Short mmCIF file of C-alpha atoms in Angstrom, two decimals:
data_model
loop_
_atom_site.label_atom_id
_atom_site.label_comp_id
_atom_site.label_asym_id
_atom_site.label_seq_id
_atom_site.Cartn_x
_atom_site.Cartn_y
_atom_site.Cartn_z
CA MET L 294 -16.92 -1.19 1.25
CA ARG L 295 -15.37 -2.08 4.39
CA ILE L 296 -11.76 -2.29 4.13
CA GLY L 297 -9.60 -4.17 7.08
CA VAL L 298 -6.37 -2.25 7.26
CA VAL L 299 -3.98 -5.51 9.18
CA GLN L 300 -0.82 -4.41 11.09
CA ILE L 301 2.11 -6.52 12.08
CA VAL L 302 4.65 -7.09 14.67
CA ASN L 303 8.45 -8.45 14.68
CA ALA L 304 7.22 -10.38 11.15
CA GLN L 305 9.82 -13.87 10.97
CA PRO L 306 11.61 -13.90 7.64
CA ASP L 307 8.89 -17.30 7.43
CA MET L 308 6.49 -18.23 4.34
CA VAL L 309 4.93 -20.73 5.88
CA ALA L 310 4.15 -18.58 9.30
CA SER L 311 3.03 -15.14 7.04
CA LEU L 312 0.45 -17.19 4.65
CA ARG L 313 -0.91 -18.63 8.31
CA ALA L 314 -1.42 -15.19 9.25
CA GLY L 315 -2.59 -14.44 5.50
CA LEU L 316 -5.42 -16.61 6.59
CA THR L 317 -5.85 -16.67 9.71
CA ARG L 318 -6.93 -12.48 9.23
CA LEU L 319 -9.02 -13.01 5.89
CA GLN L 320 -10.93 -15.26 8.15
CA GLU L 321 -11.43 -13.18 10.69
CA ALA L 322 -11.84 -10.63 7.76
CA ARG L 323 -15.45 -12.47 6.20
CA GLU L 324 -16.71 -12.96 10.26
CA ALA L 325 -16.14 -9.36 10.38
CA GLY L 326 -18.20 -8.10 6.89
CA VAL L 327 -14.72 -7.20 5.75
CA ASP L 328 -14.61 -6.77 1.73
CA LEU L 329 -11.31 -5.54 1.55
CA VAL L 330 -8.08 -7.02 3.41
CA VAL L 331 -4.53 -4.42 2.77
CA PHE L 332 -1.02 -6.49 3.83
CA PRO L 333 1.95 -4.72 4.42
CA GLU L 334 4.95 -5.22 2.58
CA LEU L 335 6.56 -7.96 1.95
CA PHE L 336 4.18 -9.01 4.39
CA LEU L 337 4.75 -12.49 3.14
CA GLY L 338 7.95 -14.07 4.14
CA GLY L 339 8.75 -10.92 6.03
CA TYR L 340 10.70 -7.71 5.65
CA TYR L 341 14.33 -9.04 5.27
CA VAL L 342 16.48 -7.17 2.57
CA ASP L 343 18.91 -9.90 2.40
CA GLN L 344 20.08 -13.10 -0.20
CA ALA L 345 17.93 -15.34 1.83
CA MET L 346 14.96 -13.19 0.21
CA VAL L 347 16.02 -14.75 -3.64
CA LYS L 348 14.90 -18.75 -1.36
CA ARG L 349 11.75 -17.00 -0.39
CA ALA L 350 10.55 -15.53 -3.91
CA GLY L 351 10.55 -19.05 -4.98
CA GLN L 352 8.06 -20.68 -2.01
CA ALA L 353 5.91 -16.96 -2.89
CA ARG L 354 3.53 -18.54 -6.31
CA ALA L 355 2.20 -21.70 -3.74
CA ALA L 356 1.90 -18.97 -0.97
CA LEU L 357 -0.15 -16.66 -3.32
CA ALA L 358 -2.24 -19.76 -4.86
CA ARG L 359 -3.22 -20.64 -1.48
CA LEU L 360 -4.30 -16.78 -0.73
CA GLN L 361 -6.30 -17.03 -3.92
CA ALA L 362 -8.16 -19.73 -3.26
CA ALA L 363 -8.88 -18.24 0.41
CA VAL L 364 -9.85 -15.10 -1.24
CA ASP L 365 -12.58 -16.85 -3.82
CA ASN L 366 -13.52 -19.50 -0.86
CA LEU L 367 -14.83 -16.29 1.69
CA ARG L 368 -14.93 -13.93 -0.93
CA VAL L 369 -13.07 -11.33 0.49
CA SER L 370 -10.58 -9.17 -1.92
CA CYS L 371 -7.33 -8.57 -0.41
CA VAL L 372 -3.69 -6.79 -1.58
CA VAL L 373 -0.52 -8.42 0.01
CA GLY L 374 3.45 -7.51 -0.11
CA VAL L 375 4.94 -10.58 -1.55
CA PRO L 376 8.57 -10.50 -3.00
CA ASP L 377 8.20 -12.16 -7.04
CA LEU L 378 10.77 -13.58 -8.57
CA ARG L 379 10.61 -13.42 -12.83
CA ASP L 380 13.58 -14.85 -15.21
CA GLY L 381 16.60 -13.96 -12.40
CA VAL L 382 14.86 -11.34 -11.58
CA LEU L 383 13.16 -10.08 -7.73
CA PHE L 384 10.84 -7.36 -8.05
CA ASP L 385 9.63 -5.74 -3.90
CA ALA L 386 6.03 -6.83 -5.49
CA VAL L 387 2.16 -6.03 -3.91
CA ALA L 388 -0.57 -9.07 -5.49
CA ILE L 389 -3.79 -7.89 -5.95
CA LEU L 390 -6.16 -11.08 -5.04
CA ARG L 391 -10.01 -10.79 -6.45
CA PRO L 392 -12.72 -13.45 -6.14
CA ASP L 393 -12.61 -15.88 -9.39
CA GLN L 394 -10.49 -13.26 -11.28
CA PRO L 395 -6.81 -13.74 -12.00
CA PRO L 396 -4.25 -12.05 -10.02
CA GLY L 397 -3.07 -8.15 -10.08
CA ARG L 398 0.23 -7.24 -9.88
CA TYR L 399 2.36 -4.04 -9.01
CA ALA L 400 6.66 -3.63 -8.56
CA LYS L 401 7.48 -1.26 -6.50
CA THR L 402 8.34 1.76 -8.79
CA HIS L 403 10.13 3.53 -5.88
CA LEU L 404 13.03 1.89 -4.47
CA PHE L 405 14.38 2.74 -0.76
CA ARG L 406 18.25 2.46 -0.60
CA SER L 407 19.27 -0.87 0.57
CA GLU L 408 16.27 -2.61 -1.39
CA ARG L 409 17.83 -0.99 -4.42
CA GLU L 410 20.81 -3.64 -4.34
CA LEU L 411 18.01 -6.92 -3.78
CA PHE L 412 15.45 -5.53 -6.26
CA THR L 413 15.25 -3.99 -10.08
CA GLN L 414 12.23 -1.37 -9.67
CA GLY L 415 9.45 -1.59 -11.68
CA ALA L 416 8.11 0.19 -14.58
CA THR L 417 4.16 1.06 -14.83
CA LEU L 418 1.82 2.07 -12.50
CA TRP L 419 -0.97 -0.02 -10.89
CA THR L 420 -4.71 1.06 -11.21
CA GLY L 421 -7.94 -0.40 -11.44
CA GLU L 422 -11.30 -1.83 -8.85
CA ILE L 423 -11.16 -4.23 -6.27
CA ALA L 424 -14.47 -5.04 -4.15
CA GLY L 425 -15.72 -2.75 -6.62
CA TRP L 426 -13.88 0.87 -5.49
CA GLN L 427 -11.48 2.41 -8.38
CA CYS L 428 -8.04 1.99 -6.15
CA GLY L 429 -4.77 2.68 -6.48
CA VAL L 430 -1.23 1.26 -5.17
CA LEU L 431 2.09 2.54 -4.32
CA VAL L 432 4.17 1.04 -2.09
CA CYS L 433 6.13 2.37 0.77
CA TYR L 434 8.26 5.61 0.36
CA GLU L 435 6.18 6.04 -2.75
CA LEU L 436 4.38 7.60 0.28
CA ALA L 437 6.85 10.22 -0.43
CA PHE L 438 6.12 11.22 -4.04
CA PRO L 439 2.96 13.22 -4.54
CA GLU L 440 3.46 12.49 -8.43
CA VAL L 441 2.53 9.17 -7.92
CA ALA L 442 -0.74 9.51 -5.64
CA ARG L 443 -1.11 11.84 -8.63
CA ALA L 444 -1.07 9.63 -10.83
CA LEU L 445 -3.31 7.12 -9.86
CA ALA L 446 -6.12 9.19 -9.03
CA LEU L 447 -6.09 11.42 -12.25
CA SER L 448 -6.19 7.43 -13.31
CA GLY L 449 -9.41 7.20 -11.42
CA ALA L 450 -8.16 6.05 -7.52
CA ARG L 451 -11.10 6.57 -5.03
CA LEU L 452 -8.89 5.01 -2.65
CA LEU L 453 -5.66 4.60 -2.03
CA ILE L 454 -3.71 1.30 -0.76
CA ALA L 455 -0.22 1.80 0.70
CA PRO L 456 1.56 -1.29 1.57
CA ALA L 457 4.27 0.03 3.64
CA ALA L 458 7.76 -1.04 5.64
CA PHE L 459 8.35 2.50 7.01
CA GLY L 460 11.42 3.53 9.18
CA LYS L 461 10.14 4.12 13.57
CA ALA L 462 12.98 6.81 12.72
CA ARG L 463 10.94 8.54 9.10
CA GLN L 464 7.81 8.35 11.69
CA ARG L 465 7.19 12.21 10.91
CA ILE L 466 7.41 11.47 7.30
CA TRP L 467 5.01 8.40 7.55
CA GLN L 468 2.35 10.66 9.63
CA THR L 469 2.83 13.84 7.70
CA ALA L 470 2.84 11.97 4.31
CA THR L 471 -0.21 9.85 4.67
CA ILE L 472 -2.35 12.49 5.65
CA SER L 473 -1.08 15.03 2.78
CA ARG L 474 -1.52 12.32 0.11
CA ALA L 475 -5.16 11.77 1.11
CA LEU L 476 -6.16 15.45 1.42
CA GLU L 477 -4.40 16.86 -2.53
CA ASN L 478 -6.00 13.54 -4.04
CA GLY L 479 -9.21 13.68 -2.06
CA CYS L 480 -9.21 10.17 -1.97
CA TYR L 481 -9.33 7.75 0.77
CA LEU L 482 -5.41 6.40 1.79
CA ALA L 483 -5.42 2.80 3.82
CA ALA L 484 -1.75 2.52 4.73
CA ALA L 485 -0.72 -1.46 5.99
CA GLY L 486 2.65 -1.01 7.68
CA HIS L 487 5.07 -3.33 10.37
CA ALA L 488 5.69 -2.89 13.62
CA GLY L 489 8.44 -3.62 15.86
CA SER L 490 11.47 -4.71 14.58
CA ASN L 491 12.81 -7.28 12.08
CA GLY L 492 16.24 -6.82 14.15
CA ALA L 493 18.14 -4.34 11.43
CA THR L 494 15.31 -1.69 11.25
CA GLU L 495 12.59 -0.65 14.36
CA PHE L 496 9.28 0.04 12.43
CA ALA L 497 6.96 2.93 12.67
CA GLY L 498 3.84 0.86 12.44
CA HIS L 499 0.27 3.35 13.04
CA SER L 500 -0.48 1.37 9.91
CA ARG L 501 -4.31 3.42 8.84
CA VAL L 502 -6.68 5.02 7.33
CA VAL L 503 -7.89 8.31 6.24
CA ASP L 504 -10.63 10.17 4.83
CA PRO L 505 -10.85 12.10 1.61
CA SER L 506 -10.07 16.24 4.18
CA GLY L 507 -7.89 14.70 5.31
CA GLU L 508 -9.27 13.45 8.65
CA LEU L 509 -7.22 10.08 10.56
CA LEU L 510 -10.09 7.60 10.87
CA ALA L 511 -8.15 4.57 12.56
CA ASP L 512 -4.49 4.33 13.93
CA ALA L 513 -3.21 0.77 15.18
CA ALA L 514 -0.37 2.58 17.14
CA GLU L 515 2.70 -0.12 17.19
CA ARG L 516 0.19 -3.01 18.04
CA ALA L 517 -0.43 -5.76 16.59
CA GLU L 518 -4.50 -5.46 14.91
CA MET L 519 -6.34 -5.33 11.86
CA LEU L 520 -8.98 -1.25 11.82
CA VAL L 521 -11.79 -2.40 10.28
CA VAL L 522 -13.73 0.80 8.61
CA GLU L 523 -16.49 1.63 6.05
CA LEU L 524 -15.60 3.51 3.83
CA ARG L 525 -18.00 5.42 1.87
CA SER L 526 -17.81 6.86 -1.78
CA ARG L 527 -19.84 9.86 -1.13
CA ILE L 528 -17.65 11.42 0.61
CA VAL L 529 -14.70 11.24 -2.06
CA ASP L 530 -17.81 13.46 -4.43
CA GLU L 531 -18.26 15.37 -1.28
CA VAL L 532 -15.19 16.60 -0.95
CA ARG L 533 -13.60 16.24 -4.71
CA ALA L 534 -16.61 19.13 -5.26
CA GLY L 535 -16.07 21.00 -2.30
CA ARG L 536 -18.68 20.75 -0.38
CA LEU L 537 -17.42 19.83 3.46
CA ASP L 538 -15.48 22.93 3.45
CA THR L 539 -12.55 21.35 2.14
CA HIS L 540 -10.06 22.09 -1.05
CA ALA L 541 -11.03 21.15 -4.53
CA CYS L 542 -7.50 20.73 -5.53
CA LEU L 543 -8.30 18.47 -8.12
CA ALA L 544 -11.52 20.06 -9.30
CA ASP L 545 -9.21 23.00 -9.36
CA ARG L 546 -6.07 22.06 -11.00
CA ARG L 547 -4.38 24.44 -13.77
CA PRO L 548 -1.82 21.81 -15.39
CA GLU L 549 -1.35 24.07 -18.26
CA LEU L 550 1.22 25.47 -15.74
CA TYR L 551 2.59 21.86 -14.73
CA GLY L 552 3.56 20.07 -17.92
CA ALA L 553 7.27 20.80 -16.35
CA LEU L 554 7.17 18.75 -13.49
CA THR L 555 7.31 15.65 -16.02
CA GLU L 556 10.11 16.31 -18.04
CA PRO L 557 13.27 14.22 -17.16
CA ARG L 558 16.02 16.31 -15.72
CA GLU L 559 19.80 15.15 -14.60
CA LYS L 560 19.41 13.42 -11.21
CA PRO L 561 21.39 14.93 -8.60
CA ALA L 562 24.88 12.61 -7.86
CA ARG L 563 24.14 11.00 -4.18
CA ARG L 564 25.39 11.67 -1.24
#
Protein backbone atom coordinates (compact mmCIF):
# COMPACT_ATOMS: atom_id res chain seq x y z
CA MET A 1 0.00 0.00 0.00
CA ARG A 2 1.13 3.53 -0.69
CA ILE A 3 0.28 5.99 2.06
CA GLY A 4 0.23 9.79 2.12
CA VAL A 5 0.76 11.60 5.43
CA VAL A 6 -0.30 15.24 5.46
CA GLN A 7 1.27 17.92 7.63
CA ILE A 8 -0.24 21.40 7.80
CA VAL A 9 1.27 24.68 9.02
CA ASN A 10 -0.56 27.51 10.82
CA ALA A 11 -4.02 26.01 10.18
CA GLN A 12 -6.84 28.50 10.56
CA PRO A 13 -10.20 27.93 12.33
CA ASP A 14 -12.00 27.75 8.99
CA MET A 15 -14.04 24.75 7.90
CA VAL A 16 -14.29 25.87 4.27
CA ALA A 17 -10.55 26.45 3.91
CA SER A 18 -9.64 23.13 5.51
CA LEU A 19 -12.14 21.27 3.34
CA ARG A 20 -10.66 22.90 0.24
CA ALA A 21 -7.16 21.88 1.34
CA GLY A 22 -8.34 18.34 2.00
CA LEU A 23 -9.88 18.00 -1.44
CA THR A 24 -6.67 19.28 -3.02
CA ARG A 25 -4.57 16.76 -1.12
CA LEU A 26 -6.86 13.90 -2.14
CA GLN A 27 -6.47 14.87 -5.78
CA GLU A 28 -2.68 15.04 -5.38
CA ALA A 29 -2.77 11.65 -3.70
CA ARG A 30 -4.68 10.13 -6.59
CA GLU A 31 -2.11 11.48 -9.04
CA ALA A 32 0.71 10.01 -6.91
CA GLY A 33 -0.89 6.57 -6.76
CA VAL A 34 -1.62 6.87 -3.02
CA ASP A 35 -4.17 4.47 -1.52
CA LEU A 36 -4.68 6.11 1.88
CA VAL A 37 -4.23 9.70 3.05
CA VAL A 38 -3.83 10.51 6.75
CA PHE A 39 -4.72 14.03 7.91
CA PRO A 40 -3.95 15.59 11.33
CA GLU A 41 -6.12 15.80 14.42
CA LEU A 42 -9.03 18.24 13.97
CA PHE A 43 -7.86 18.91 10.42
CA LEU A 44 -11.38 19.98 9.47
CA GLY A 45 -11.92 23.30 11.24
CA GLY A 46 -8.46 23.55 12.83
CA TYR A 47 -7.07 22.63 16.23
CA TYR A 48 -8.56 25.48 18.27
CA VAL A 49 -9.90 24.38 21.66
CA ASP A 50 -12.47 27.15 22.04
CA GLN A 51 -16.23 27.57 22.18
CA ALA A 52 -16.34 28.33 18.46
CA MET A 53 -15.48 24.66 17.99
CA VAL A 54 -19.18 23.87 18.51
CA LYS A 55 -20.07 26.04 15.52
CA ARG A 56 -17.39 24.44 13.39
CA ALA A 57 -18.63 21.01 14.42
CA GLY A 58 -22.03 22.00 13.10
CA GLN A 59 -20.42 22.54 9.70
CA ALA A 60 -18.50 19.28 9.77
CA ARG A 61 -21.20 16.93 8.51
CA ALA A 62 -21.47 18.74 5.16
CA ALA A 63 -17.67 18.88 4.87
CA LEU A 64 -17.39 15.15 5.51
CA ALA A 65 -20.01 14.49 2.85
CA ARG A 66 -17.89 16.42 0.35
CA LEU A 67 -14.79 14.47 1.33
CA GLN A 68 -16.65 11.17 1.08
CA ALA A 69 -17.80 12.07 -2.43
CA ALA A 70 -14.19 12.79 -3.39
CA VAL A 71 -13.05 9.50 -1.83
CA ASP A 72 -15.69 7.62 -3.85
CA ASN A 73 -14.72 9.39 -7.05
CA LEU A 74 -10.93 9.24 -6.68
CA ARG A 75 -10.83 5.75 -5.09
CA VAL A 76 -8.50 7.05 -2.36
CA SER A 77 -9.30 6.38 1.30
CA CYS A 78 -8.61 8.93 4.03
CA VAL A 79 -8.48 9.26 7.80
CA VAL A 80 -9.25 12.78 8.94
CA GLY A 81 -9.60 14.57 12.27
CA VAL A 82 -12.94 16.34 12.76
CA PRO A 83 -15.01 17.88 15.57
CA ASP A 84 -18.10 15.71 15.98
CA LEU A 85 -21.26 17.01 17.64
CA ARG A 86 -23.82 14.34 18.55
CA ASP A 87 -26.96 15.06 20.60
CA GLY A 88 -25.28 18.12 22.07
CA VAL A 89 -22.11 16.23 23.01
CA LEU A 90 -18.83 17.27 21.37
CA PHE A 91 -16.09 14.77 20.52
CA ASP A 92 -12.54 15.13 19.21
CA ALA A 93 -13.13 12.56 16.51
CA VAL A 94 -11.61 10.89 13.49
CA ALA A 95 -13.56 9.94 10.37
CA ILE A 96 -12.49 6.90 8.38
CA LEU A 97 -13.59 7.39 4.78
CA ARG A 98 -13.36 4.52 2.27
CA PRO A 99 -14.73 4.27 -1.27
CA ASP A 100 -18.35 3.15 -1.39
CA GLN A 101 -18.51 2.39 2.34
CA PRO A 102 -20.29 4.15 5.20
CA PRO A 103 -17.90 6.38 7.16
CA GLY A 104 -16.19 4.89 10.19
CA ARG A 105 -15.76 6.96 13.34
CA TYR A 106 -13.41 7.03 16.30
CA ALA A 107 -13.72 9.45 19.23
CA LYS A 108 -10.51 10.20 21.12
CA THR A 109 -10.54 8.21 24.35
CA HIS A 110 -7.68 9.98 26.21
CA LEU A 111 -8.09 13.76 26.21
CA PHE A 112 -5.21 16.11 26.96
CA ARG A 113 -5.47 18.94 29.51
CA SER A 114 -7.77 21.70 28.21
CA GLU A 115 -9.43 19.30 25.76
CA ARG A 116 -11.29 17.85 28.74
CA GLU A 117 -13.08 21.17 29.25
CA LEU A 118 -14.62 21.06 25.77
CA PHE A 119 -14.79 17.48 24.56
CA THR A 120 -16.24 14.26 25.92
CA GLN A 121 -13.92 11.27 25.77
CA GLY A 122 -14.79 8.30 23.58
CA ALA A 123 -15.45 4.86 25.03
CA THR A 124 -14.19 2.37 22.42
CA LEU A 125 -11.10 1.79 20.30
CA TRP A 126 -11.23 1.35 16.50
CA THR A 127 -9.68 -1.23 14.23
CA GLY A 128 -10.72 -2.16 10.73
CA GLU A 129 -9.65 -2.58 7.14
CA ILE A 130 -8.57 0.43 5.09
CA ALA A 131 -7.22 0.03 1.56
CA GLY A 132 -6.67 -3.67 2.14
CA TRP A 133 -4.74 -3.25 5.41
CA GLN A 134 -5.86 -3.93 8.97
CA CYS A 135 -5.47 -0.60 10.75
CA GLY A 136 -5.93 0.90 14.18
CA VAL A 137 -6.51 4.57 14.98
CA LEU A 138 -5.12 6.46 17.97
CA VAL A 139 -5.01 10.24 18.39
CA CYS A 140 -2.11 12.44 19.55
CA TYR A 141 -1.83 12.09 23.36
CA GLU A 142 -2.83 8.43 23.02
CA LEU A 143 0.62 7.73 21.59
CA ALA A 144 1.86 8.07 25.17
CA PHE A 145 -0.24 5.07 26.27
CA PRO A 146 1.42 1.77 25.26
CA GLU A 147 -1.80 -0.03 26.19
CA VAL A 148 -3.75 1.66 23.40
CA ALA A 149 -1.35 0.73 20.63
CA ARG A 150 -0.92 -2.79 22.01
CA ALA A 151 -4.70 -3.31 22.17
CA LEU A 152 -4.98 -2.22 18.53
CA ALA A 153 -2.16 -4.54 17.47
CA LEU A 154 -3.68 -7.47 19.34
CA SER A 155 -6.96 -6.74 17.57
CA GLY A 156 -5.19 -7.23 14.24
CA ALA A 157 -3.77 -3.81 13.33
CA ARG A 158 -0.67 -3.88 11.12
CA LEU A 159 -0.69 -0.12 10.58
CA LEU A 160 -1.21 2.37 13.41
CA ILE A 161 -2.69 5.67 12.20
CA ALA A 162 -2.12 8.66 14.46
CA PRO A 163 -3.71 12.03 13.62
CA ALA A 164 -2.15 14.53 16.03
CA ALA A 165 -1.65 18.13 17.15
CA PHE A 166 1.39 17.60 19.38
CA GLY A 167 2.88 20.59 21.14
CA LYS A 168 6.44 21.60 20.31
CA ALA A 169 7.32 21.73 24.01
CA ARG A 170 6.80 17.97 24.11
CA GLN A 171 8.56 17.19 20.83
CA ARG A 172 10.92 14.76 22.57
CA ILE A 173 7.93 12.69 23.66
CA TRP A 174 6.55 12.73 20.11
CA GLN A 175 9.80 11.54 18.59
CA THR A 176 10.24 8.78 21.16
CA ALA A 177 6.64 7.56 21.35
CA THR A 178 6.08 7.33 17.60
CA ILE A 179 9.11 5.06 17.20
CA SER A 180 8.38 3.05 20.36
CA ARG A 181 4.75 2.27 19.47
CA ALA A 182 5.82 0.96 16.05
CA LEU A 183 8.77 -1.04 17.36
CA GLU A 184 7.08 -2.73 20.29
CA ASN A 185 4.06 -3.80 18.20
CA GLY A 186 5.79 -4.71 14.94
CA CYS A 187 3.50 -2.26 13.11
CA TYR A 188 3.96 0.53 10.65
CA LEU A 189 2.97 3.85 12.21
CA ALA A 190 1.79 6.88 10.23
CA ALA A 191 1.55 10.05 12.32
CA ALA A 192 0.12 13.22 10.75
CA GLY A 193 0.41 16.43 12.71
CA HIS A 194 0.34 20.20 12.79
CA ALA A 195 3.34 22.53 12.51
CA GLY A 196 3.59 26.23 13.12
CA SER A 197 1.12 27.77 15.56
CA ASN A 198 -2.55 28.36 16.27
CA GLY A 199 -1.74 31.48 18.27
CA ALA A 200 -1.78 29.71 21.63
CA THR A 201 0.23 26.58 20.90
CA GLU A 202 3.43 25.98 18.97
CA PHE A 203 3.18 22.60 17.29
CA ALA A 204 5.87 19.95 16.99
CA GLY A 205 5.59 19.21 13.28
CA HIS A 206 7.68 16.18 12.29
CA SER A 207 4.82 14.17 10.85
CA ARG A 208 6.32 10.81 10.05
CA VAL A 209 6.15 7.22 8.94
CA VAL A 210 7.92 4.58 11.04
CA ASP A 211 8.44 0.98 9.97
CA PRO A 212 7.80 -2.10 12.17
CA SER A 213 11.46 -2.28 13.25
CA GLY A 214 11.36 1.32 14.52
CA GLU A 215 13.17 2.83 11.53
CA LEU A 216 12.07 6.33 10.59
CA LEU A 217 11.15 6.15 6.89
CA ALA A 218 10.04 9.76 6.35
CA ASP A 219 9.82 12.98 8.38
CA ALA A 220 8.20 16.27 7.36
CA ALA A 221 10.27 18.43 9.75
CA GLU A 222 8.24 21.66 10.05
CA ARG A 223 7.08 21.99 6.43
CA ALA A 224 3.62 21.83 4.91
CA GLU A 225 3.96 18.56 3.06
CA MET A 226 2.44 15.23 2.12
CA LEU A 227 4.87 12.40 2.75
CA VAL A 228 4.38 9.49 0.34
CA VAL A 229 5.69 6.11 1.49
CA GLU A 230 5.27 2.55 0.24
CA LEU A 231 4.29 0.07 2.96
CA ARG A 232 5.13 -3.62 2.54
CA SER A 233 3.05 -6.20 4.36
CA ARG A 234 5.92 -8.70 4.26
CA ILE A 235 7.99 -6.47 6.54
CA VAL A 236 5.33 -6.69 9.26
CA ASP A 237 5.38 -10.48 9.08
CA GLU A 238 9.16 -10.70 9.16
CA VAL A 239 9.57 -8.27 12.04
CA ARG A 240 6.89 -9.96 14.12
CA ALA A 241 8.59 -13.32 13.53
CA GLY A 242 11.96 -11.88 14.59
CA ARG A 243 13.58 -12.64 11.25
CA LEU A 244 15.10 -9.19 10.64
CA ASP A 245 17.31 -8.91 13.74
CA THR A 246 14.49 -7.17 15.59
CA HIS A 247 12.48 -7.97 18.71
CA ALA A 248 9.52 -10.33 18.22
CA CYS A 249 7.57 -8.55 20.94
CA LEU A 250 4.11 -9.86 20.05
CA ALA A 251 5.26 -13.47 19.63
CA ASP A 252 7.22 -13.47 22.90
CA ARG A 253 4.54 -11.93 25.12
CA ARG A 254 3.51 -13.68 28.35
CA PRO A 255 -0.04 -12.38 28.93
CA GLU A 256 -0.48 -14.44 32.10
CA LEU A 257 1.90 -12.02 33.83
CA TYR A 258 0.18 -8.82 32.76
CA GLY A 259 -3.41 -9.20 33.92
CA ALA A 260 -3.06 -6.66 36.71
CA LEU A 261 -2.33 -3.93 34.16
CA THR A 262 -5.98 -3.90 33.11
CA GLU A 263 -7.46 -3.77 36.61
CA PRO A 264 -9.10 -0.43 37.51
CA ARG A 265 -7.09 1.59 39.99
CA GLU A 266 -7.80 4.73 41.95
CA LYS A 267 -6.59 7.70 39.98
CA PRO A 268 -4.02 9.96 41.70
CA ALA A 269 -5.13 13.50 42.43
CA ARG A 270 -4.15 16.04 39.77
CA ARG A 271 -1.76 18.80 40.77
